[in-house]
CSV table of C-alpha atoms in Angstrom, one decimal:
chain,number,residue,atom,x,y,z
A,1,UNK,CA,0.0,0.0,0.0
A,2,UNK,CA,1.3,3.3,-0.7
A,3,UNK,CA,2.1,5.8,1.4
A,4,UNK,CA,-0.1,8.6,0.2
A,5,UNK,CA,-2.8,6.2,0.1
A,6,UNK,CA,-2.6,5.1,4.2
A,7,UNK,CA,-1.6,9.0,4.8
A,8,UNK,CA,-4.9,10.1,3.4
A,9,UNK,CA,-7.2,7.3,4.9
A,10,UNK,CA,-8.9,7.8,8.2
A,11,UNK,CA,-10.6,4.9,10.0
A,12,UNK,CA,-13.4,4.9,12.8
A,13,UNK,CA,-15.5,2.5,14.7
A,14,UNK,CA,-19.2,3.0,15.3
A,15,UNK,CA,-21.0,1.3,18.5
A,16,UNK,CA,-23.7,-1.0,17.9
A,17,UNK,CA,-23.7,-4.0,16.3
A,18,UNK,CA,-22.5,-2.7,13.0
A,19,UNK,CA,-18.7,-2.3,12.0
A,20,UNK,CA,-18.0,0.8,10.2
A,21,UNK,CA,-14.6,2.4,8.9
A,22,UNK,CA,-14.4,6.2,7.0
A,23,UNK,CA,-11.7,6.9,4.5
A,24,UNK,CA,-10.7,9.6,2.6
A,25,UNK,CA,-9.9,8.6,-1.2
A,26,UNK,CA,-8.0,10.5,-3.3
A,27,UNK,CA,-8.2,9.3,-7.1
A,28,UNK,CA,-8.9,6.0,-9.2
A,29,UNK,CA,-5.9,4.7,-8.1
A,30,UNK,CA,-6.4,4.9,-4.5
A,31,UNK,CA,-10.0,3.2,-5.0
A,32,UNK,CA,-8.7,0.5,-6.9
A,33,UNK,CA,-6.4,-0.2,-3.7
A,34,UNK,CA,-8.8,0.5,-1.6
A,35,UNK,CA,-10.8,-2.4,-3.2
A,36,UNK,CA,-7.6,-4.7,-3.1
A,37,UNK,CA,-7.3,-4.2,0.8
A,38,UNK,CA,-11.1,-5.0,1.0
A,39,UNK,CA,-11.1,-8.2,-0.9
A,40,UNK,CA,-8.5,-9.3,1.6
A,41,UNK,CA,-11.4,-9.4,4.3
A,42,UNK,CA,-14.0,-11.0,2.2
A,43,UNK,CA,-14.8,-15.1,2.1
A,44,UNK,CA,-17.4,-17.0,-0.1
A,45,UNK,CA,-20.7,-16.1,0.6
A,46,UNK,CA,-20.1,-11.9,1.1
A,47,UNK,CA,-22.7,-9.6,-0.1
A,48,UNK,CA,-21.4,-6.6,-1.2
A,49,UNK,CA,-23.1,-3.3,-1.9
A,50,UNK,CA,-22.0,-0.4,-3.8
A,51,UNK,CA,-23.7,2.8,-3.5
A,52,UNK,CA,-22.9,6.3,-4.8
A,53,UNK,CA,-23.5,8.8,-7.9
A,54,UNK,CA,-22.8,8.2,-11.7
A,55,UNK,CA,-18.9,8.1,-12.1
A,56,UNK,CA,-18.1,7.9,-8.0
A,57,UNK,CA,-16.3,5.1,-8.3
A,58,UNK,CA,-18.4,2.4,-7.7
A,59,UNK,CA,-16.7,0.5,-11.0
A,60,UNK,CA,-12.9,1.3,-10.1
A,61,UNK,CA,-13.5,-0.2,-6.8
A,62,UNK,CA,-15.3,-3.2,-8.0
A,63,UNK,CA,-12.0,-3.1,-10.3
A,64,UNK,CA,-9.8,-3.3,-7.3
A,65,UNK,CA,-11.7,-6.1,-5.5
A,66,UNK,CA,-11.6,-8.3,-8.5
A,67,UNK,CA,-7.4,-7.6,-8.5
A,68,UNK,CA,-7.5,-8.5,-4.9
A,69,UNK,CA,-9.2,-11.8,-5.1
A,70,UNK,CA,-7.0,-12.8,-8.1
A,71,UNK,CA,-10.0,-13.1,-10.8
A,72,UNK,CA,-10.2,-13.8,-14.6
A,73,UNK,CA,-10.9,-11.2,-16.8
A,74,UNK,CA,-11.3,-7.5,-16.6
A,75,UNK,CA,-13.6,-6.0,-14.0
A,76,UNK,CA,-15.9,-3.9,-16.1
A,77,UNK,CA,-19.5,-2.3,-15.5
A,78,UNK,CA,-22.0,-4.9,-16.9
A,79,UNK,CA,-24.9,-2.0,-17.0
A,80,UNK,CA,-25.9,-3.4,-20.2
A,81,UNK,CA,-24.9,-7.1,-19.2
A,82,UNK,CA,-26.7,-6.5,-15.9
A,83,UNK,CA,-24.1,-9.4,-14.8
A,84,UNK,CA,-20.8,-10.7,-15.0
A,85,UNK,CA,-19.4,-13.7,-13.3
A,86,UNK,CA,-15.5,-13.8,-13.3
A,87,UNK,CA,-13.6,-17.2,-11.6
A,88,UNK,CA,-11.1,-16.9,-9.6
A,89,UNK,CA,-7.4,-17.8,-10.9
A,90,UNK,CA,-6.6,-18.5,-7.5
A,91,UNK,CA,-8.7,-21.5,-5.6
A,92,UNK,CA,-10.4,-18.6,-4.1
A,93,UNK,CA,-14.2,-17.6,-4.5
A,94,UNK,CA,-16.0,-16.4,-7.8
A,95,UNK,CA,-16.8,-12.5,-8.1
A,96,UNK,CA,-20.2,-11.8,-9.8
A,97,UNK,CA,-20.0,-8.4,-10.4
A,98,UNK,CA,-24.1,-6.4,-11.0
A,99,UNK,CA,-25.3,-3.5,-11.9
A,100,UNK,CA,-28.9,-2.7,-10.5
A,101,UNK,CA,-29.1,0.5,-11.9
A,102,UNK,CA,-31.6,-0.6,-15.7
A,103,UNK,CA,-33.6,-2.8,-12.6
A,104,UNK,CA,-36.6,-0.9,-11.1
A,105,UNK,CA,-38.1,-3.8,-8.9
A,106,UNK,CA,-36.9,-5.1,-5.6
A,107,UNK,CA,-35.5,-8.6,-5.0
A,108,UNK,CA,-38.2,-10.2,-7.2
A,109,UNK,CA,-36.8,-8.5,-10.6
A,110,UNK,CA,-33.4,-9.8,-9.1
A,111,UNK,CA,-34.6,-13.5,-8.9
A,112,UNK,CA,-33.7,-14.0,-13.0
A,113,UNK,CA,-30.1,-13.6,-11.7
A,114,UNK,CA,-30.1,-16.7,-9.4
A,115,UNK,CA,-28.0,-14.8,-6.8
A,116,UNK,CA,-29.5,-16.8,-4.4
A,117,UNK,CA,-27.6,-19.8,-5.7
A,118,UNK,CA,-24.1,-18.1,-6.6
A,119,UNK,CA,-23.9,-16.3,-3.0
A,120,UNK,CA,-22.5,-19.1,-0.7
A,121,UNK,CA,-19.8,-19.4,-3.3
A,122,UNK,CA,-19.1,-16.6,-4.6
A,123,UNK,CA,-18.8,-12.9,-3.5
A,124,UNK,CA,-21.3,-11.1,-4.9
A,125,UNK,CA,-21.2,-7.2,-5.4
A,126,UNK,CA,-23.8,-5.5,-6.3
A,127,UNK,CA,-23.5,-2.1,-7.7
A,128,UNK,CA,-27.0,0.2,-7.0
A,129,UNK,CA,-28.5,-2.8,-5.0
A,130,UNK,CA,-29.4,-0.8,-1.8
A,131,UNK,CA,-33.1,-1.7,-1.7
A,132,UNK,CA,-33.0,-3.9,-4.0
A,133,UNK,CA,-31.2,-7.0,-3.1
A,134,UNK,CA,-30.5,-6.8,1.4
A,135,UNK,CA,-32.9,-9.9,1.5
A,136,UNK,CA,-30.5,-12.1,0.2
A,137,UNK,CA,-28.2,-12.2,3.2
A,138,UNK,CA,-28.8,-10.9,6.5
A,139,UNK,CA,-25.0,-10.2,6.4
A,140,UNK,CA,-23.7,-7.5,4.3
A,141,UNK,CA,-21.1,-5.2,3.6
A,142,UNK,CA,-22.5,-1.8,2.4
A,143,UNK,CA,-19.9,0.3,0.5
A,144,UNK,CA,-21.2,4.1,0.5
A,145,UNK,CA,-18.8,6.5,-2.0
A,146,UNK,CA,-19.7,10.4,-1.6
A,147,UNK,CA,-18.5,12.8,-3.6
A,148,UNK,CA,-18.0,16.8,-3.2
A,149,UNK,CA,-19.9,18.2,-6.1
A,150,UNK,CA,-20.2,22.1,-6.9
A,151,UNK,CA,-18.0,22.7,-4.2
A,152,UNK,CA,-14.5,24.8,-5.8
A,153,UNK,CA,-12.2,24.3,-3.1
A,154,UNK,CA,-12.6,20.3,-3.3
A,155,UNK,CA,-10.3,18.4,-5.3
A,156,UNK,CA,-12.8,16.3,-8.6
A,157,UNK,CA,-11.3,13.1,-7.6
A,158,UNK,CA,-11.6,13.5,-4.0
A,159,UNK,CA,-14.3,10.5,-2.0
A,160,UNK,CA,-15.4,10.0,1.3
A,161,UNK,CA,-16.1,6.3,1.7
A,162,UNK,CA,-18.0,4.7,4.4
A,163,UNK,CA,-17.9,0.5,4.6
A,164,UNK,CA,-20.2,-0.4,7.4
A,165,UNK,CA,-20.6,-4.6,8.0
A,166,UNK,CA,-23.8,-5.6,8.5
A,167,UNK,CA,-25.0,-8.0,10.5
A,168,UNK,CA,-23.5,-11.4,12.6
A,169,UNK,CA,-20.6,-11.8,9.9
A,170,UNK,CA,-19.6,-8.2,10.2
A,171,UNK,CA,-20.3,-7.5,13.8
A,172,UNK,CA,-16.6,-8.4,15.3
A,173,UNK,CA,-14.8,-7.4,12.1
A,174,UNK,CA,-11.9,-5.5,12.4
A,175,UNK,CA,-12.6,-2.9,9.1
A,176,UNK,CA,-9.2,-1.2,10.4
A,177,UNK,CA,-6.6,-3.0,7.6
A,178,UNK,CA,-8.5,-0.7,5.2
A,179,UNK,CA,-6.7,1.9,6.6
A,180,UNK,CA,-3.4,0.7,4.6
Protein backbone atom coordinates (compact mmCIF):
# COMPACT_ATOMS: atom_id res chain seq x y z
CA UNK A 1 0.00 0.00 0.00
CA UNK A 2 1.29 3.27 -0.67
CA UNK A 3 2.06 5.85 1.40
CA UNK A 4 -0.10 8.59 0.18
CA UNK A 5 -2.80 6.20 0.07
CA UNK A 6 -2.59 5.14 4.18
CA UNK A 7 -1.56 9.02 4.79
CA UNK A 8 -4.95 10.06 3.44
CA UNK A 9 -7.24 7.33 4.94
CA UNK A 10 -8.95 7.78 8.16
CA UNK A 11 -10.64 4.94 10.04
CA UNK A 12 -13.42 4.94 12.77
CA UNK A 13 -15.46 2.48 14.70
CA UNK A 14 -19.24 3.01 15.34
CA UNK A 15 -21.00 1.31 18.49
CA UNK A 16 -23.67 -0.96 17.89
CA UNK A 17 -23.75 -3.98 16.33
CA UNK A 18 -22.50 -2.72 12.98
CA UNK A 19 -18.68 -2.30 11.97
CA UNK A 20 -17.99 0.82 10.21
CA UNK A 21 -14.59 2.44 8.91
CA UNK A 22 -14.41 6.22 7.03
CA UNK A 23 -11.73 6.94 4.54
CA UNK A 24 -10.70 9.61 2.56
CA UNK A 25 -9.94 8.61 -1.18
CA UNK A 26 -7.96 10.52 -3.26
CA UNK A 27 -8.19 9.29 -7.10
CA UNK A 28 -8.89 6.00 -9.24
CA UNK A 29 -5.87 4.70 -8.14
CA UNK A 30 -6.42 4.91 -4.47
CA UNK A 31 -9.96 3.20 -5.03
CA UNK A 32 -8.74 0.53 -6.90
CA UNK A 33 -6.40 -0.18 -3.67
CA UNK A 34 -8.76 0.48 -1.59
CA UNK A 35 -10.85 -2.44 -3.15
CA UNK A 36 -7.55 -4.69 -3.13
CA UNK A 37 -7.32 -4.18 0.76
CA UNK A 38 -11.12 -5.05 0.99
CA UNK A 39 -11.06 -8.19 -0.85
CA UNK A 40 -8.46 -9.29 1.61
CA UNK A 41 -11.42 -9.42 4.29
CA UNK A 42 -13.96 -11.01 2.21
CA UNK A 43 -14.85 -15.10 2.09
CA UNK A 44 -17.42 -17.02 -0.14
CA UNK A 45 -20.71 -16.10 0.63
CA UNK A 46 -20.09 -11.91 1.06
CA UNK A 47 -22.68 -9.58 -0.12
CA UNK A 48 -21.35 -6.57 -1.16
CA UNK A 49 -23.14 -3.32 -1.92
CA UNK A 50 -22.04 -0.43 -3.80
CA UNK A 51 -23.66 2.84 -3.54
CA UNK A 52 -22.91 6.29 -4.85
CA UNK A 53 -23.54 8.77 -7.91
CA UNK A 54 -22.75 8.25 -11.65
CA UNK A 55 -18.86 8.13 -12.06
CA UNK A 56 -18.08 7.93 -7.99
CA UNK A 57 -16.35 5.11 -8.33
CA UNK A 58 -18.40 2.44 -7.72
CA UNK A 59 -16.74 0.48 -10.96
CA UNK A 60 -12.87 1.27 -10.08
CA UNK A 61 -13.46 -0.21 -6.83
CA UNK A 62 -15.33 -3.17 -8.02
CA UNK A 63 -11.99 -3.14 -10.35
CA UNK A 64 -9.79 -3.27 -7.27
CA UNK A 65 -11.68 -6.08 -5.54
CA UNK A 66 -11.55 -8.34 -8.49
CA UNK A 67 -7.41 -7.63 -8.48
CA UNK A 68 -7.48 -8.51 -4.94
CA UNK A 69 -9.24 -11.77 -5.08
CA UNK A 70 -7.02 -12.78 -8.10
CA UNK A 71 -10.01 -13.14 -10.78
CA UNK A 72 -10.24 -13.77 -14.57
CA UNK A 73 -10.90 -11.16 -16.83
CA UNK A 74 -11.26 -7.49 -16.64
CA UNK A 75 -13.63 -5.99 -13.98
CA UNK A 76 -15.86 -3.93 -16.13
CA UNK A 77 -19.54 -2.29 -15.53
CA UNK A 78 -22.02 -4.85 -16.88
CA UNK A 79 -24.88 -2.03 -17.02
CA UNK A 80 -25.86 -3.39 -20.20
CA UNK A 81 -24.86 -7.13 -19.23
CA UNK A 82 -26.73 -6.52 -15.89
CA UNK A 83 -24.10 -9.36 -14.75
CA UNK A 84 -20.77 -10.71 -15.03
CA UNK A 85 -19.39 -13.72 -13.26
CA UNK A 86 -15.47 -13.77 -13.34
CA UNK A 87 -13.60 -17.18 -11.60
CA UNK A 88 -11.10 -16.92 -9.65
CA UNK A 89 -7.43 -17.77 -10.89
CA UNK A 90 -6.60 -18.51 -7.46
CA UNK A 91 -8.73 -21.45 -5.64
CA UNK A 92 -10.43 -18.56 -4.14
CA UNK A 93 -14.21 -17.63 -4.54
CA UNK A 94 -16.04 -16.45 -7.83
CA UNK A 95 -16.85 -12.54 -8.14
CA UNK A 96 -20.23 -11.81 -9.76
CA UNK A 97 -20.00 -8.42 -10.41
CA UNK A 98 -24.10 -6.39 -11.00
CA UNK A 99 -25.31 -3.53 -11.93
CA UNK A 100 -28.85 -2.74 -10.46
CA UNK A 101 -29.07 0.54 -11.94
CA UNK A 102 -31.64 -0.59 -15.67
CA UNK A 103 -33.62 -2.80 -12.57
CA UNK A 104 -36.61 -0.91 -11.15
CA UNK A 105 -38.13 -3.76 -8.91
CA UNK A 106 -36.92 -5.07 -5.60
CA UNK A 107 -35.54 -8.55 -4.98
CA UNK A 108 -38.19 -10.16 -7.15
CA UNK A 109 -36.80 -8.55 -10.56
CA UNK A 110 -33.38 -9.78 -9.11
CA UNK A 111 -34.56 -13.51 -8.88
CA UNK A 112 -33.65 -13.97 -12.96
CA UNK A 113 -30.07 -13.60 -11.74
CA UNK A 114 -30.11 -16.66 -9.41
CA UNK A 115 -28.01 -14.78 -6.76
CA UNK A 116 -29.49 -16.75 -4.37
CA UNK A 117 -27.58 -19.79 -5.68
CA UNK A 118 -24.07 -18.11 -6.60
CA UNK A 119 -23.88 -16.31 -2.95
CA UNK A 120 -22.47 -19.10 -0.70
CA UNK A 121 -19.78 -19.41 -3.31
CA UNK A 122 -19.10 -16.58 -4.64
CA UNK A 123 -18.81 -12.88 -3.54
CA UNK A 124 -21.32 -11.06 -4.91
CA UNK A 125 -21.18 -7.25 -5.37
CA UNK A 126 -23.80 -5.53 -6.26
CA UNK A 127 -23.51 -2.06 -7.73
CA UNK A 128 -27.01 0.25 -7.03
CA UNK A 129 -28.51 -2.76 -4.99
CA UNK A 130 -29.41 -0.82 -1.82
CA UNK A 131 -33.13 -1.73 -1.73
CA UNK A 132 -33.01 -3.91 -3.99
CA UNK A 133 -31.17 -6.99 -3.07
CA UNK A 134 -30.48 -6.81 1.37
CA UNK A 135 -32.89 -9.87 1.55
CA UNK A 136 -30.47 -12.07 0.22
CA UNK A 137 -28.16 -12.16 3.18
CA UNK A 138 -28.77 -10.90 6.46
CA UNK A 139 -25.01 -10.23 6.40
CA UNK A 140 -23.73 -7.54 4.26
CA UNK A 141 -21.10 -5.16 3.64
CA UNK A 142 -22.49 -1.84 2.44
CA UNK A 143 -19.88 0.33 0.45
CA UNK A 144 -21.21 4.11 0.55
CA UNK A 145 -18.83 6.46 -2.00
CA UNK A 146 -19.70 10.41 -1.62
CA UNK A 147 -18.46 12.82 -3.55
CA UNK A 148 -17.97 16.82 -3.19
CA UNK A 149 -19.93 18.23 -6.10
CA UNK A 150 -20.24 22.07 -6.90
CA UNK A 151 -18.01 22.74 -4.17
CA UNK A 152 -14.50 24.81 -5.80
CA UNK A 153 -12.22 24.30 -3.09
CA UNK A 154 -12.61 20.31 -3.30
CA UNK A 155 -10.29 18.43 -5.33
CA UNK A 156 -12.77 16.31 -8.64
CA UNK A 157 -11.28 13.10 -7.56
CA UNK A 158 -11.59 13.50 -4.04
CA UNK A 159 -14.27 10.50 -2.03
CA UNK A 160 -15.42 10.01 1.26
CA UNK A 161 -16.12 6.26 1.68
CA UNK A 162 -18.01 4.72 4.43
CA UNK A 163 -17.95 0.50 4.58
CA UNK A 164 -20.20 -0.42 7.37
CA UNK A 165 -20.55 -4.62 7.96
CA UNK A 166 -23.82 -5.62 8.54
CA UNK A 167 -24.97 -8.03 10.53
CA UNK A 168 -23.50 -11.39 12.58
CA UNK A 169 -20.57 -11.76 9.93
CA UNK A 170 -19.61 -8.24 10.24
CA UNK A 171 -20.27 -7.54 13.79
CA UNK A 172 -16.58 -8.42 15.29
CA UNK A 173 -14.81 -7.40 12.11
CA UNK A 174 -11.88 -5.45 12.44
CA UNK A 175 -12.57 -2.88 9.06
CA UNK A 176 -9.19 -1.16 10.41
CA UNK A 177 -6.62 -3.02 7.61
CA UNK A 178 -8.47 -0.73 5.18
CA UNK A 179 -6.74 1.87 6.62
CA UNK A 180 -3.38 0.69 4.58
Amino acid sequence: MDATYAAQTAVTAQPASDTSAQLTISGPEQMQALGRQLAKLLRPGDLVLLTGPLGAGKTTLARGLGEGLGVRGAVTSPTFVIARVHPSLTGGPALVHVDAYRLGGGLDEMEDLDLDVSLPESVVIVEWGEGKVEELSEDRLHVVIGRAEGDETVENDVREVTVTGVGPRWAEADLSPLAG
